[in-house]
mmCIF file of C-alpha atoms in Angstrom:
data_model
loop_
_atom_site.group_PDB
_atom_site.id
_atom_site.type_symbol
_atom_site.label_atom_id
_atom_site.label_comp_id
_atom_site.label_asym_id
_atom_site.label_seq_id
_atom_site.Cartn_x
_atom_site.Cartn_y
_atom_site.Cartn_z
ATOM 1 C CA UNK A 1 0.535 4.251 -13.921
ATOM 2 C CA UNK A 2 0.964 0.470 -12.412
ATOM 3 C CA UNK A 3 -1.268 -1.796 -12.959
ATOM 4 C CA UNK A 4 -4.323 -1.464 -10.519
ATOM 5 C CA UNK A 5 -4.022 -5.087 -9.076
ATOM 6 C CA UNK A 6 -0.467 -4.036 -7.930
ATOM 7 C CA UNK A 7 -0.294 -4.843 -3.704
ATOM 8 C CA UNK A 8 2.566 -3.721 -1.831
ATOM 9 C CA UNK A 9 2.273 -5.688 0.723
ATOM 10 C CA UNK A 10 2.958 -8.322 -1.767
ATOM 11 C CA UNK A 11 5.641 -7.222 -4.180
ATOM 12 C CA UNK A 12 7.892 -5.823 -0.724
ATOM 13 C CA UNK A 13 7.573 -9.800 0.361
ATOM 14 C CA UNK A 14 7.903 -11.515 -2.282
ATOM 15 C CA UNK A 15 11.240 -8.396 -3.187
ATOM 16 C CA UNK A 16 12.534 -8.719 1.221
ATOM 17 C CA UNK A 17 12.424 -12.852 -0.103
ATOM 18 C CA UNK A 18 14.862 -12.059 -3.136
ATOM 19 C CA UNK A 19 16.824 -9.775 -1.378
ATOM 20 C CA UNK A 20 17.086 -12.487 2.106
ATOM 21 C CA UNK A 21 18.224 -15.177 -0.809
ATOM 22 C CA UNK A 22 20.989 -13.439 -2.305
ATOM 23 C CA UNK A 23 22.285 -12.456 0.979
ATOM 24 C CA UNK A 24 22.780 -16.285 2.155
ATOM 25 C CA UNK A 25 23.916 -17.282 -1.101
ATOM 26 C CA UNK A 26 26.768 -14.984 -0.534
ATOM 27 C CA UNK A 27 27.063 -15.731 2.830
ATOM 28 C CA UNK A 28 28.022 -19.418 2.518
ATOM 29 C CA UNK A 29 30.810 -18.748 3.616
ATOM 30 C CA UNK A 30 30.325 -16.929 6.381
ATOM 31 C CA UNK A 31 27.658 -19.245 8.498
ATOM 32 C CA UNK A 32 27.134 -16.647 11.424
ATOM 33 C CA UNK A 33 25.724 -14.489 8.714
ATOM 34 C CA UNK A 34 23.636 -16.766 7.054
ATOM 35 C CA UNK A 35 22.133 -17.373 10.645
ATOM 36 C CA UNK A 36 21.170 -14.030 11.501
ATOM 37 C CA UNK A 37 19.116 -13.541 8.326
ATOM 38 C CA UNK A 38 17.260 -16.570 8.689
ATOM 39 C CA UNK A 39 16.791 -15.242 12.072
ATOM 40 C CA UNK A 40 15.067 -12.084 10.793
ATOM 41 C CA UNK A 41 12.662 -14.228 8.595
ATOM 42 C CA UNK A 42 11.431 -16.163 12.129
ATOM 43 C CA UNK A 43 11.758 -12.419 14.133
ATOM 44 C CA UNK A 44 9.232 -10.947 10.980
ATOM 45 C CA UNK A 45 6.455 -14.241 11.704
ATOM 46 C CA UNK A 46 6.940 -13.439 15.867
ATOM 47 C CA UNK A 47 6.477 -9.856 15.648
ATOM 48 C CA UNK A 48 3.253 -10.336 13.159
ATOM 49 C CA UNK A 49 1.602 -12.911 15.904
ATOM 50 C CA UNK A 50 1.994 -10.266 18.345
ATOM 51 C CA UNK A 51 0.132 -7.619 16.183
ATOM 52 C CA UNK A 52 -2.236 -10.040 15.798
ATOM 53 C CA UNK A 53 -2.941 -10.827 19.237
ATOM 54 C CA UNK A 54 -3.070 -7.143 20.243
ATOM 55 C CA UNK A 55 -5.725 -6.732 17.104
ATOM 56 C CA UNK A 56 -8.263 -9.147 18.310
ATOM 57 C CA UNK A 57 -8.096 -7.427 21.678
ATOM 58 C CA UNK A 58 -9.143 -4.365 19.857
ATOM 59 C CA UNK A 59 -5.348 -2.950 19.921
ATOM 60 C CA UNK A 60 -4.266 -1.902 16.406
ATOM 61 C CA UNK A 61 -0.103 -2.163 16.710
ATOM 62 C CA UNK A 62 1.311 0.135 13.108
ATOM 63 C CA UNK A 63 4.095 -2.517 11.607
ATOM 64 C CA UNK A 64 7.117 0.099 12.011
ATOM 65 C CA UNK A 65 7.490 3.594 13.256
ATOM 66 C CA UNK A 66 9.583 6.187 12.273
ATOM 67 C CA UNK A 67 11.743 8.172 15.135
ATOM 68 C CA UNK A 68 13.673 11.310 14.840
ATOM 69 C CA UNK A 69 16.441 10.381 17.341
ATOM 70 C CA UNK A 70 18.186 13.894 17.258
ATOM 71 C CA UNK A 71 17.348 17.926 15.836
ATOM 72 C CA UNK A 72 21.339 17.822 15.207
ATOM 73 C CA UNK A 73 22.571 17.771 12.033
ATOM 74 C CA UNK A 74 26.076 18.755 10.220
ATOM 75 C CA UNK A 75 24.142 19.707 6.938
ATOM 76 C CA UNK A 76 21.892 22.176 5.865
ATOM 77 C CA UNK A 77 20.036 20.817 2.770
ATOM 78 C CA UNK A 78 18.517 22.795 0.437
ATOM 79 C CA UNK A 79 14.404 22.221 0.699
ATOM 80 C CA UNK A 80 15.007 20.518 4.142
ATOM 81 C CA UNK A 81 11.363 19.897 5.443
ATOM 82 C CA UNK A 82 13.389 19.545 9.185
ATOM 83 C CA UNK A 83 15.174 22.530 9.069
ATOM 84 C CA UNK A 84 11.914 24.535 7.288
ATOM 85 C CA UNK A 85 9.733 22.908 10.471
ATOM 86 C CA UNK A 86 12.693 24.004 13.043
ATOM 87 C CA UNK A 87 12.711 20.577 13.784
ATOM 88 C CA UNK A 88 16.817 20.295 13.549
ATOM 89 C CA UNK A 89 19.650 22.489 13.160
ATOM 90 C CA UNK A 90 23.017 22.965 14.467
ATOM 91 C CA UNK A 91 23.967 22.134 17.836
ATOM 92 C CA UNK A 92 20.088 21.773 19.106
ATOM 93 C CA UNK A 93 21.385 18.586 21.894
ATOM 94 C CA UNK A 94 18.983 20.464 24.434
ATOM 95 C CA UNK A 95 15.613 19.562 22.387
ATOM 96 C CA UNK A 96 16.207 15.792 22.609
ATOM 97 C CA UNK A 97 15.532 12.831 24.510
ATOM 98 C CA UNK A 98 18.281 10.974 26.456
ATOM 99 C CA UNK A 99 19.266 7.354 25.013
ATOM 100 C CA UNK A 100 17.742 5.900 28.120
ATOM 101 C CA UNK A 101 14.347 6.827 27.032
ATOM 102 C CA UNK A 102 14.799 5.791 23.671
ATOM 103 C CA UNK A 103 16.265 2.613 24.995
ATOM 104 C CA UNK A 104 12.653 2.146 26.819
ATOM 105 C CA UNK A 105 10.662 2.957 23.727
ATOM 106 C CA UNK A 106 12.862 -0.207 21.748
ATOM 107 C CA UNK A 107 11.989 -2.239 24.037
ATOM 108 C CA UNK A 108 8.352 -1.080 24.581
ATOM 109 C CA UNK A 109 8.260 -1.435 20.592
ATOM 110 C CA UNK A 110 9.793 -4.907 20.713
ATOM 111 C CA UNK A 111 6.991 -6.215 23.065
ATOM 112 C CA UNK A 112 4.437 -4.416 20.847
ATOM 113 C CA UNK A 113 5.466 -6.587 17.834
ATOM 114 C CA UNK A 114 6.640 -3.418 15.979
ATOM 115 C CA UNK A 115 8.576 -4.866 13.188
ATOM 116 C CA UNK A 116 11.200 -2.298 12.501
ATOM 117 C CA UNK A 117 11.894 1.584 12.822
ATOM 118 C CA UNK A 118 13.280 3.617 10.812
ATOM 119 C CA UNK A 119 15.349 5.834 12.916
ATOM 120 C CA UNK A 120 16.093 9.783 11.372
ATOM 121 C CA UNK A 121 17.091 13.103 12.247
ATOM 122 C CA UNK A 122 18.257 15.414 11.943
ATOM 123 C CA UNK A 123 21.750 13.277 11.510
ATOM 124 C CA UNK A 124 20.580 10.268 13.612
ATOM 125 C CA UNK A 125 24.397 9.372 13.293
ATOM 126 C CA UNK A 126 25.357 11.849 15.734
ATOM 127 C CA UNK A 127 23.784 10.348 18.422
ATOM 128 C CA UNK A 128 25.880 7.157 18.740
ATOM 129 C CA UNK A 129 24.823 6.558 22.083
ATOM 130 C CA UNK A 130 21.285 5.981 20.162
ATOM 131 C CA UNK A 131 22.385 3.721 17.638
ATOM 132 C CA UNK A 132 24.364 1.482 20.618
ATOM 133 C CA UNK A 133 20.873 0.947 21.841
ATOM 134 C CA UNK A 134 19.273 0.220 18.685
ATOM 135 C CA UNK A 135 22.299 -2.411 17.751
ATOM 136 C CA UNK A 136 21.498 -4.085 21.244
ATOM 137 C CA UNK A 137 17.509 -4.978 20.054
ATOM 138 C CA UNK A 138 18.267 -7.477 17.844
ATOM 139 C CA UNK A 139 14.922 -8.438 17.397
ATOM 140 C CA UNK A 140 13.699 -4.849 15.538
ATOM 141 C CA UNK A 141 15.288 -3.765 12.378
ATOM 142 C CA UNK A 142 16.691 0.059 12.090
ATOM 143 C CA UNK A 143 16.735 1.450 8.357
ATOM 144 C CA UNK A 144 18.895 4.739 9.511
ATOM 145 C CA UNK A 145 18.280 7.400 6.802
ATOM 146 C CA UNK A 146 21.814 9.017 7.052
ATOM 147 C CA UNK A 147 23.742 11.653 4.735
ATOM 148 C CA UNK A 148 26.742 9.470 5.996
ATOM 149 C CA UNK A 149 29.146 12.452 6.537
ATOM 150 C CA UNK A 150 29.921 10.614 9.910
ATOM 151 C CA UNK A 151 30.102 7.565 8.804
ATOM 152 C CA UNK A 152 33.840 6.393 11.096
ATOM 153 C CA UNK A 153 35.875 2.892 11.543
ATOM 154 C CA UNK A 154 33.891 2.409 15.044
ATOM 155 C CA UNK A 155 30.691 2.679 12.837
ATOM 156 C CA UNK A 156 31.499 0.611 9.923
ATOM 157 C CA UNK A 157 32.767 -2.017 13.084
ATOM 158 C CA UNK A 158 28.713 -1.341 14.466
ATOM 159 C CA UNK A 159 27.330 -2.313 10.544
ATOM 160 C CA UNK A 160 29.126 -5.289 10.628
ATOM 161 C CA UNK A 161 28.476 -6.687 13.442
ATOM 162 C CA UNK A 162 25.201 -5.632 13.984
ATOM 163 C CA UNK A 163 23.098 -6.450 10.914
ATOM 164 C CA UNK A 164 19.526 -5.499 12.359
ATOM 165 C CA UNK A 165 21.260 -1.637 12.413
ATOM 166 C CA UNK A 166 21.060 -0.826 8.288
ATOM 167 C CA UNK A 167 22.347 2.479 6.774
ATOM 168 C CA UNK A 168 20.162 4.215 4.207
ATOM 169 C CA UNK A 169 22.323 6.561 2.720
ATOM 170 C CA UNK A 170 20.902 9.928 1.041
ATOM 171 C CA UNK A 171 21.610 10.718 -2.440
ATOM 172 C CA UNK A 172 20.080 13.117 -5.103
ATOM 173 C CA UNK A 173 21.225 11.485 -8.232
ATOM 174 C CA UNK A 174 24.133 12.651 -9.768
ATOM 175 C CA UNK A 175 27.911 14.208 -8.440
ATOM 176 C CA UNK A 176 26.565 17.690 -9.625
ATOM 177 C CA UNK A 177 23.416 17.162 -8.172
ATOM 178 C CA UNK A 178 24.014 15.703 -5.094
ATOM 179 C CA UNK A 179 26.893 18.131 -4.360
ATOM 180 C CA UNK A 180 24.224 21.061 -4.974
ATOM 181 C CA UNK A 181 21.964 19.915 -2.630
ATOM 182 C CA UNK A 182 24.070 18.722 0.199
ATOM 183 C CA UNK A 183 27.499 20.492 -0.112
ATOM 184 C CA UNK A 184 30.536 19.888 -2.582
ATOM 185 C CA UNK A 185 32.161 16.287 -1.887
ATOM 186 C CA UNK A 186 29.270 14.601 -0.766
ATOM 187 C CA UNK A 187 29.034 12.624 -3.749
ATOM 188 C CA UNK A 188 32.148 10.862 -4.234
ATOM 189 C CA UNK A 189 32.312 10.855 -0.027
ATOM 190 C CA UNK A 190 29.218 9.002 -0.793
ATOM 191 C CA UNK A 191 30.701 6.221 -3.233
ATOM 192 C CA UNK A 192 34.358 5.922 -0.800
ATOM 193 C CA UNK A 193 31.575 4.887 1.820
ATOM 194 C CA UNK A 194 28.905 2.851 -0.586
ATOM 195 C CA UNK A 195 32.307 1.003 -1.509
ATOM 196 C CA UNK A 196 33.354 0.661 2.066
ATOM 197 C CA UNK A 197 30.742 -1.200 2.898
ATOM 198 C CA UNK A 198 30.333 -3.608 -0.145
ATOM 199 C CA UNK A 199 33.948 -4.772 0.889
ATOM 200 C CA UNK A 200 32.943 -5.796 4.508
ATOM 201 C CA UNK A 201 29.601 -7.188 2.517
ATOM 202 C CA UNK A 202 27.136 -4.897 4.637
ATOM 203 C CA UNK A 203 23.432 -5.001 3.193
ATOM 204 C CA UNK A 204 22.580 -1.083 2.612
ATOM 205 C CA UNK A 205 19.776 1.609 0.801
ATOM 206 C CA UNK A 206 19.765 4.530 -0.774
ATOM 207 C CA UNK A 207 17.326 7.258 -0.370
ATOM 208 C CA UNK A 208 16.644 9.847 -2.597
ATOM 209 C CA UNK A 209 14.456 13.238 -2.614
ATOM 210 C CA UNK A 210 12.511 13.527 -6.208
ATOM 211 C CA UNK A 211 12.542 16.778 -7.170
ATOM 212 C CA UNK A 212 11.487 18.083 -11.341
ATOM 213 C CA UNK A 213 15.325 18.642 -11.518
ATOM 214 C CA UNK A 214 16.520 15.441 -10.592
ATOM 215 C CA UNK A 215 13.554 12.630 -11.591
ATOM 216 C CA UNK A 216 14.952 12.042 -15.003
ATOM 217 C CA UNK A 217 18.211 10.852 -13.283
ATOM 218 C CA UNK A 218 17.544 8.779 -10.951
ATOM 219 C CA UNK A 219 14.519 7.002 -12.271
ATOM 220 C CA UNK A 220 17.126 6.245 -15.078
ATOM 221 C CA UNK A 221 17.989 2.568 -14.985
ATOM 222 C CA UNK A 222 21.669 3.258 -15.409
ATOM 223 C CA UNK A 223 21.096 5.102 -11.637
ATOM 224 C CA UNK A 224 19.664 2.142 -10.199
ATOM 225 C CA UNK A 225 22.468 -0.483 -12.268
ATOM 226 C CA UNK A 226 25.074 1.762 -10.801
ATOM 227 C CA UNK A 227 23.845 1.696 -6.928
ATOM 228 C CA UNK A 228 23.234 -2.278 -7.490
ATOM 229 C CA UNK A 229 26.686 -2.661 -8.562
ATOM 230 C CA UNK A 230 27.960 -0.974 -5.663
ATOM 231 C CA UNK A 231 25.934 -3.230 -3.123
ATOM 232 C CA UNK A 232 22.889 -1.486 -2.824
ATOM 233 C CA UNK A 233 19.568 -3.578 -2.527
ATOM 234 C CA UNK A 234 17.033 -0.879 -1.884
ATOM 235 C CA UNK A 235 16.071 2.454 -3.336
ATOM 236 C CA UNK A 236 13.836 4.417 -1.508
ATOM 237 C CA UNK A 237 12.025 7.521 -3.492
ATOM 238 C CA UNK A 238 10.719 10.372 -1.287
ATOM 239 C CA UNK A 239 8.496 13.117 -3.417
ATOM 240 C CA UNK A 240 9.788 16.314 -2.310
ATOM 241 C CA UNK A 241 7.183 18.049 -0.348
ATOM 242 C CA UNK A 242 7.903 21.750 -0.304
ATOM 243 C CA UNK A 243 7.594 22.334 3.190
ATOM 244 C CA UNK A 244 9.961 25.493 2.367
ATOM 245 C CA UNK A 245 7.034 27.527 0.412
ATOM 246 C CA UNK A 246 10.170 29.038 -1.086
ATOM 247 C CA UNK A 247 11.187 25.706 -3.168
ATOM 248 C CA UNK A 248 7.120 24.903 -4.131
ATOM 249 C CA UNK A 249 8.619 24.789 -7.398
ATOM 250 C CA UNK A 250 10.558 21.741 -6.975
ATOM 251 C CA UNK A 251 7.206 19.827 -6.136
ATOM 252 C CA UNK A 252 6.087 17.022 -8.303
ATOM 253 C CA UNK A 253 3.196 17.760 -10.207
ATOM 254 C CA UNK A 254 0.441 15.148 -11.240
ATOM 255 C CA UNK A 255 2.093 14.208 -14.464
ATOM 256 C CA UNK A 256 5.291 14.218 -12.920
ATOM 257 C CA UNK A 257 3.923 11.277 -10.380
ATOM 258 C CA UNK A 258 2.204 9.377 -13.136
ATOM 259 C CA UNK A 259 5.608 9.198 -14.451
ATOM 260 C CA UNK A 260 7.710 8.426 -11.536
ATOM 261 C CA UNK A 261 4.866 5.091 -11.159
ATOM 262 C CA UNK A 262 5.904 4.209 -14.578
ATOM 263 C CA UNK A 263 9.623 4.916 -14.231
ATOM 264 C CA UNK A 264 8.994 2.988 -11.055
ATOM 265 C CA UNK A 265 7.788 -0.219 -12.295
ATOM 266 C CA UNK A 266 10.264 -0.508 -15.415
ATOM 267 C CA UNK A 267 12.748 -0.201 -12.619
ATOM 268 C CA UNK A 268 10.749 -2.986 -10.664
ATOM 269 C CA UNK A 269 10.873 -5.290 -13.509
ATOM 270 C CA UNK A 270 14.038 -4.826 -14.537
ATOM 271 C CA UNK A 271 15.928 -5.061 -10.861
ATOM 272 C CA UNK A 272 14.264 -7.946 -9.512
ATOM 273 C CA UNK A 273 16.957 -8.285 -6.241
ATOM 274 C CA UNK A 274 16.232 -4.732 -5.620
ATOM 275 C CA UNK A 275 13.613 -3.164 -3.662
ATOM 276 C CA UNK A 276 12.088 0.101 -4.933
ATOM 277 C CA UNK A 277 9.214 2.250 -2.922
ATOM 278 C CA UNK A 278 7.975 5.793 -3.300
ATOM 279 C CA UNK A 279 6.511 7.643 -0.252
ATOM 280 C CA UNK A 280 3.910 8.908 -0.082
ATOM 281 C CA UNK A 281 3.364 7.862 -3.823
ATOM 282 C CA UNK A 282 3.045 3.867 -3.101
ATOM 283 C CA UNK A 283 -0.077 4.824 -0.455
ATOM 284 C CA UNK A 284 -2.515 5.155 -3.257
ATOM 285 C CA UNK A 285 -2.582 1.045 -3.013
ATOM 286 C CA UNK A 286 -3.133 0.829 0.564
ATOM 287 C CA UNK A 287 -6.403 2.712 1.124
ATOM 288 C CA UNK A 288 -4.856 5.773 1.878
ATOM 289 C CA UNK A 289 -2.351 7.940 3.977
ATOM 290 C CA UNK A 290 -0.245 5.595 6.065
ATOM 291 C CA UNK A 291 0.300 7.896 8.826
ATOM 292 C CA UNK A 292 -1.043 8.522 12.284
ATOM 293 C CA UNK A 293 -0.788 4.879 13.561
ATOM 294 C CA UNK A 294 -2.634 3.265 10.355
ATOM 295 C CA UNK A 295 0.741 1.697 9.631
ATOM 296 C CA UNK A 296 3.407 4.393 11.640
ATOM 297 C CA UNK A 297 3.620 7.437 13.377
ATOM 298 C CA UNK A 298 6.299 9.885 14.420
ATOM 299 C CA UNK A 299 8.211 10.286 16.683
ATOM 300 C CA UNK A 300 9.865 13.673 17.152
ATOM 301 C CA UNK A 301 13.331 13.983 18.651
ATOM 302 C CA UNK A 302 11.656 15.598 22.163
ATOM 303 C CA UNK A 303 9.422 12.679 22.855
ATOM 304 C CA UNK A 304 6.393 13.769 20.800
ATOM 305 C CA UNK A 305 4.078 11.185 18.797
ATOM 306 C CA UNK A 306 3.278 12.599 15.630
ATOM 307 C CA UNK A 307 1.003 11.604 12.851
ATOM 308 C CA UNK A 308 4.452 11.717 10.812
ATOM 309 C CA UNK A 309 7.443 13.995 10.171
ATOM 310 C CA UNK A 310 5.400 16.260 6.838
ATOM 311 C CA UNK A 311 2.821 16.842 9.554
ATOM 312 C CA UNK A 312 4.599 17.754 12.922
ATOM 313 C CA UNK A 313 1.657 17.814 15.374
ATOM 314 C CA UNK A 314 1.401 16.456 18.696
ATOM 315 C CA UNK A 315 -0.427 15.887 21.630
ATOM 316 C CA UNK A 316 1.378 13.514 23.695
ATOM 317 C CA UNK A 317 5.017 12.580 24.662
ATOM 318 C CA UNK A 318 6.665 9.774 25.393
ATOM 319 C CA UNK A 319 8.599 11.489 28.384
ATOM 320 C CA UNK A 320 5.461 10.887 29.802
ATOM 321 C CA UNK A 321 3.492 7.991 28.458
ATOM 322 C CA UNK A 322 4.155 4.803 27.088
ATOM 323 C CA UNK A 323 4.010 3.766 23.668
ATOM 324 C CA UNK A 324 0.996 1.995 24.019
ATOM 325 C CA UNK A 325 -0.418 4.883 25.447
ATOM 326 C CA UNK A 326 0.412 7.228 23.083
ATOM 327 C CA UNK A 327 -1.056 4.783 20.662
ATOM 328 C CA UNK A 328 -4.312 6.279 21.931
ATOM 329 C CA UNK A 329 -3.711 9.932 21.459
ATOM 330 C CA UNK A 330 -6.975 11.723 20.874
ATOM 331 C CA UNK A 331 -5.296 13.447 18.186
ATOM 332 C CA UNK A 332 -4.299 10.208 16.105
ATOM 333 C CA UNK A 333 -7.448 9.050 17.129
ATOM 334 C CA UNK A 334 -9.656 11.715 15.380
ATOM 335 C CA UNK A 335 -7.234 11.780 11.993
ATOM 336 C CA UNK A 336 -8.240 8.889 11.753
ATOM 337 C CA UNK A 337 -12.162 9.158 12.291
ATOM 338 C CA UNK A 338 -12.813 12.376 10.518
ATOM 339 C CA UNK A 339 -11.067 10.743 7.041
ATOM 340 C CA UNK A 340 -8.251 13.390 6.980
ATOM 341 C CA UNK A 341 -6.458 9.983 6.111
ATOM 342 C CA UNK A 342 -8.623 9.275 3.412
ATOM 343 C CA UNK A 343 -9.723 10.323 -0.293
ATOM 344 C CA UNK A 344 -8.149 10.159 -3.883
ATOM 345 C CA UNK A 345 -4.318 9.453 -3.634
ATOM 346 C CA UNK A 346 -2.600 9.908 -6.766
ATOM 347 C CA UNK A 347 0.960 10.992 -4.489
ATOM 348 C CA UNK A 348 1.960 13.697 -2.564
ATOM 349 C CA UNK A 349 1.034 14.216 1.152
ATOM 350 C CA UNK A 350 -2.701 14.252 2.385
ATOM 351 C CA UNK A 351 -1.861 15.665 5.742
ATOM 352 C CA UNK A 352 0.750 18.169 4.614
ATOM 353 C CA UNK A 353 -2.302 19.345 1.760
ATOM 354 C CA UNK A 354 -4.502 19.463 4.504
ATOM 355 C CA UNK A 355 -2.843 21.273 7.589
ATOM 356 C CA UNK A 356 -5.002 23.802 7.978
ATOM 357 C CA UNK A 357 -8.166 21.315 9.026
ATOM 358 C CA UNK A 358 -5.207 19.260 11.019
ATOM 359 C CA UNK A 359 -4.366 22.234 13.076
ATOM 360 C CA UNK A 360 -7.922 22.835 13.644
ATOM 361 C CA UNK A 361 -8.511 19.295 14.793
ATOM 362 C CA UNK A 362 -5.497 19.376 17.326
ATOM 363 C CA UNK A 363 -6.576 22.630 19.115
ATOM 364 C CA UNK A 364 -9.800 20.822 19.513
ATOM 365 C CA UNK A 365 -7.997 17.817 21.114
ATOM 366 C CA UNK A 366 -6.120 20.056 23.090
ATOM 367 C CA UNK A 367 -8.928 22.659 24.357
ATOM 368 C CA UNK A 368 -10.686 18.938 25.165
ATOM 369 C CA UNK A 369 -7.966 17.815 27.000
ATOM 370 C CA UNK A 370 -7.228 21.176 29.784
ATOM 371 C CA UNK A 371 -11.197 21.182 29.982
ATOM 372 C CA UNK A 372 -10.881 17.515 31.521
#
């Protein structure tokens, strides 16, 4: 395990710092890029003073948010919490939310001091209309978690000119292993694109879904050393929670977290320009589950605020309220105040191991709510 004084808060500054330097040392050349970083580090201080304000006002603003712009998607990944929650699929356009609204909700966000949001799907890519929007707010920052299958020239055009719009590409580790998860050719369609966009000197992630059959691999250095080389600077570990009772058996177990944190920080140490994170595995030094509006929420591709996308509950949409109305959802609200948030965190998902007592607390909200 890492060391107990470890603070995330710290290590993804002082890693966003090493990460902002390399990009303007290789940006001397290119002035109009070096300015739009620096303009990130002064966006980060303006957004924070906003939070800030709010919280002495008694208004507790999470730092980022995390929105489900479409149910579409081209894939069907094995294990898929969406698909397993019905929460995407195939040619599902009618259960979304026009661009216009989303286009509200970044600016609402903006004004909020939200920081950034990570914007997923489904295949967020297929809503382009979305991601226009997004480009346009150049004062948020959009991680989109993509399997970049859809990745075109009018895209890789968006990247580059739009650097608060970053792609987060998903991969599982190795050509066999990727291809068995998410279709044969994904792999090497993943390192054309990884390749693509070192050459136009786009700043990009990697994602990847830790599984028993795939933790040895990419926890290896000679993963990481291999993403680094082609242009990655962040690698983001999700623990696979089986959503799909089907696929329980490609959960983590405890000793299999205790060695991902240790894999993890030899990684750490050894990639200093890098940026690595496990979620929900990195909560266990912030006091708990992140979720619900402690630091994000959800935000499903119909409108609905969730407490986040393992634990796809609602009781109020953003078709109908703003943000900072939905920011007081009863629901959220009570997560929060019966401790369902709280308690030994040694990885894996709190809410997901506790759904039964979260259903019970929404149809409490809920039978509160018709009797007012």
């Amino acid at each position: 395990m890492e060391e107990k004084n470890f603070v995330l808060s710290d290590y993804m500054g002082d890693r966003i710092g090493n990460v902002v330097k390399g990009a303007i040392r290789s940006s001397f050349t290119n002035p109009k890029e070096a300015a739009i970083i620096m303009k990130y580090l002064m966006t980060g201080k303006s957004a924070k003073t906003k939070r800030d304000n709010f919280e002495k006002n008694g208004e507790h603003i999470p730092s980022f948010l995390i929105a489900s712009i479409t149910s579409d998607c081209n894939l069907h990944c094995k294990g898929c919490y969406a698909w397993a929650n019905h929460a995407c699929g195939e040619h599902m356009e009618h259960s979304q939310m026009p661009g216009e609204i989303w286009g509200d909700i970044f600016t609402q966000a903006e004004e909020l001091g939200v920081l950034f949001i990570l914007l997923a799907g489904g295949e967020p890519l297929l809503r382009k209309d979305v991601v226009r929007l997004a480009a346009k707010h150049d004062k948020l920052l959009f991680p989109i978690f993509t399997n970049g299958t859809v990745m075109d020239n009018e895209y890789m055009g968006l990247f580059d000119k739009n650097r608060n719009i970053v792609p987060v590409l998903s991969i599982e580790g190795n050509r066999q292993q990727t291809d068995d998860r998410r279709g044969v050719g994904t792999y090497d369609m993943l390192v054309a694109l990884m390749d693509g966009l070192k050459a136009k000197g786009i700043l990009f992630g990697a994602s990847v879904t830790v599984t028993i059959e795939n933790i040895e691999t990419v926890t290896d250095p000679a993963f990481a050393e291999m993403l680094f080389a082609k242009g990655c600077r962040a690698l983001l570990f999700v623990e696979y929670v089986p959503v799909d009772k089907k696929t329980e058996h490609l959960a983590l177990a405890e000793a299999d977290r205790a060695a991902l944190e240790k894999l993890k920080e030899n990684l750490r140490m050894t990639f200093e320009d890098m940026i690595f994170i496990s979620f929900p595995g990195d909560e266990q030094y912030t006091g708990g589950c992140l979720a619900a509006g402690r630091s994000f929420f959800h935000i499903n591709a119909n409108g609905g605020v969730e407490p986040c996308p393992f634990s796809p509950y609602s009781d109020v949409s953003l078709r109908d309220h703003t943000l900072l109305e939905a920011m007081h959802s009863q629901f959220l609200k009570k997560l929060k105040e019966n401790g369902l948030l709280d308690g030994e965190h040694d990885g894996g998902c709190l809410l997901f191991e506790r759904e039964t007592q979260v259903r019970r607390l929404l149809a409490s909200c809920q039978s509160i709510s018709k009797e007012v």
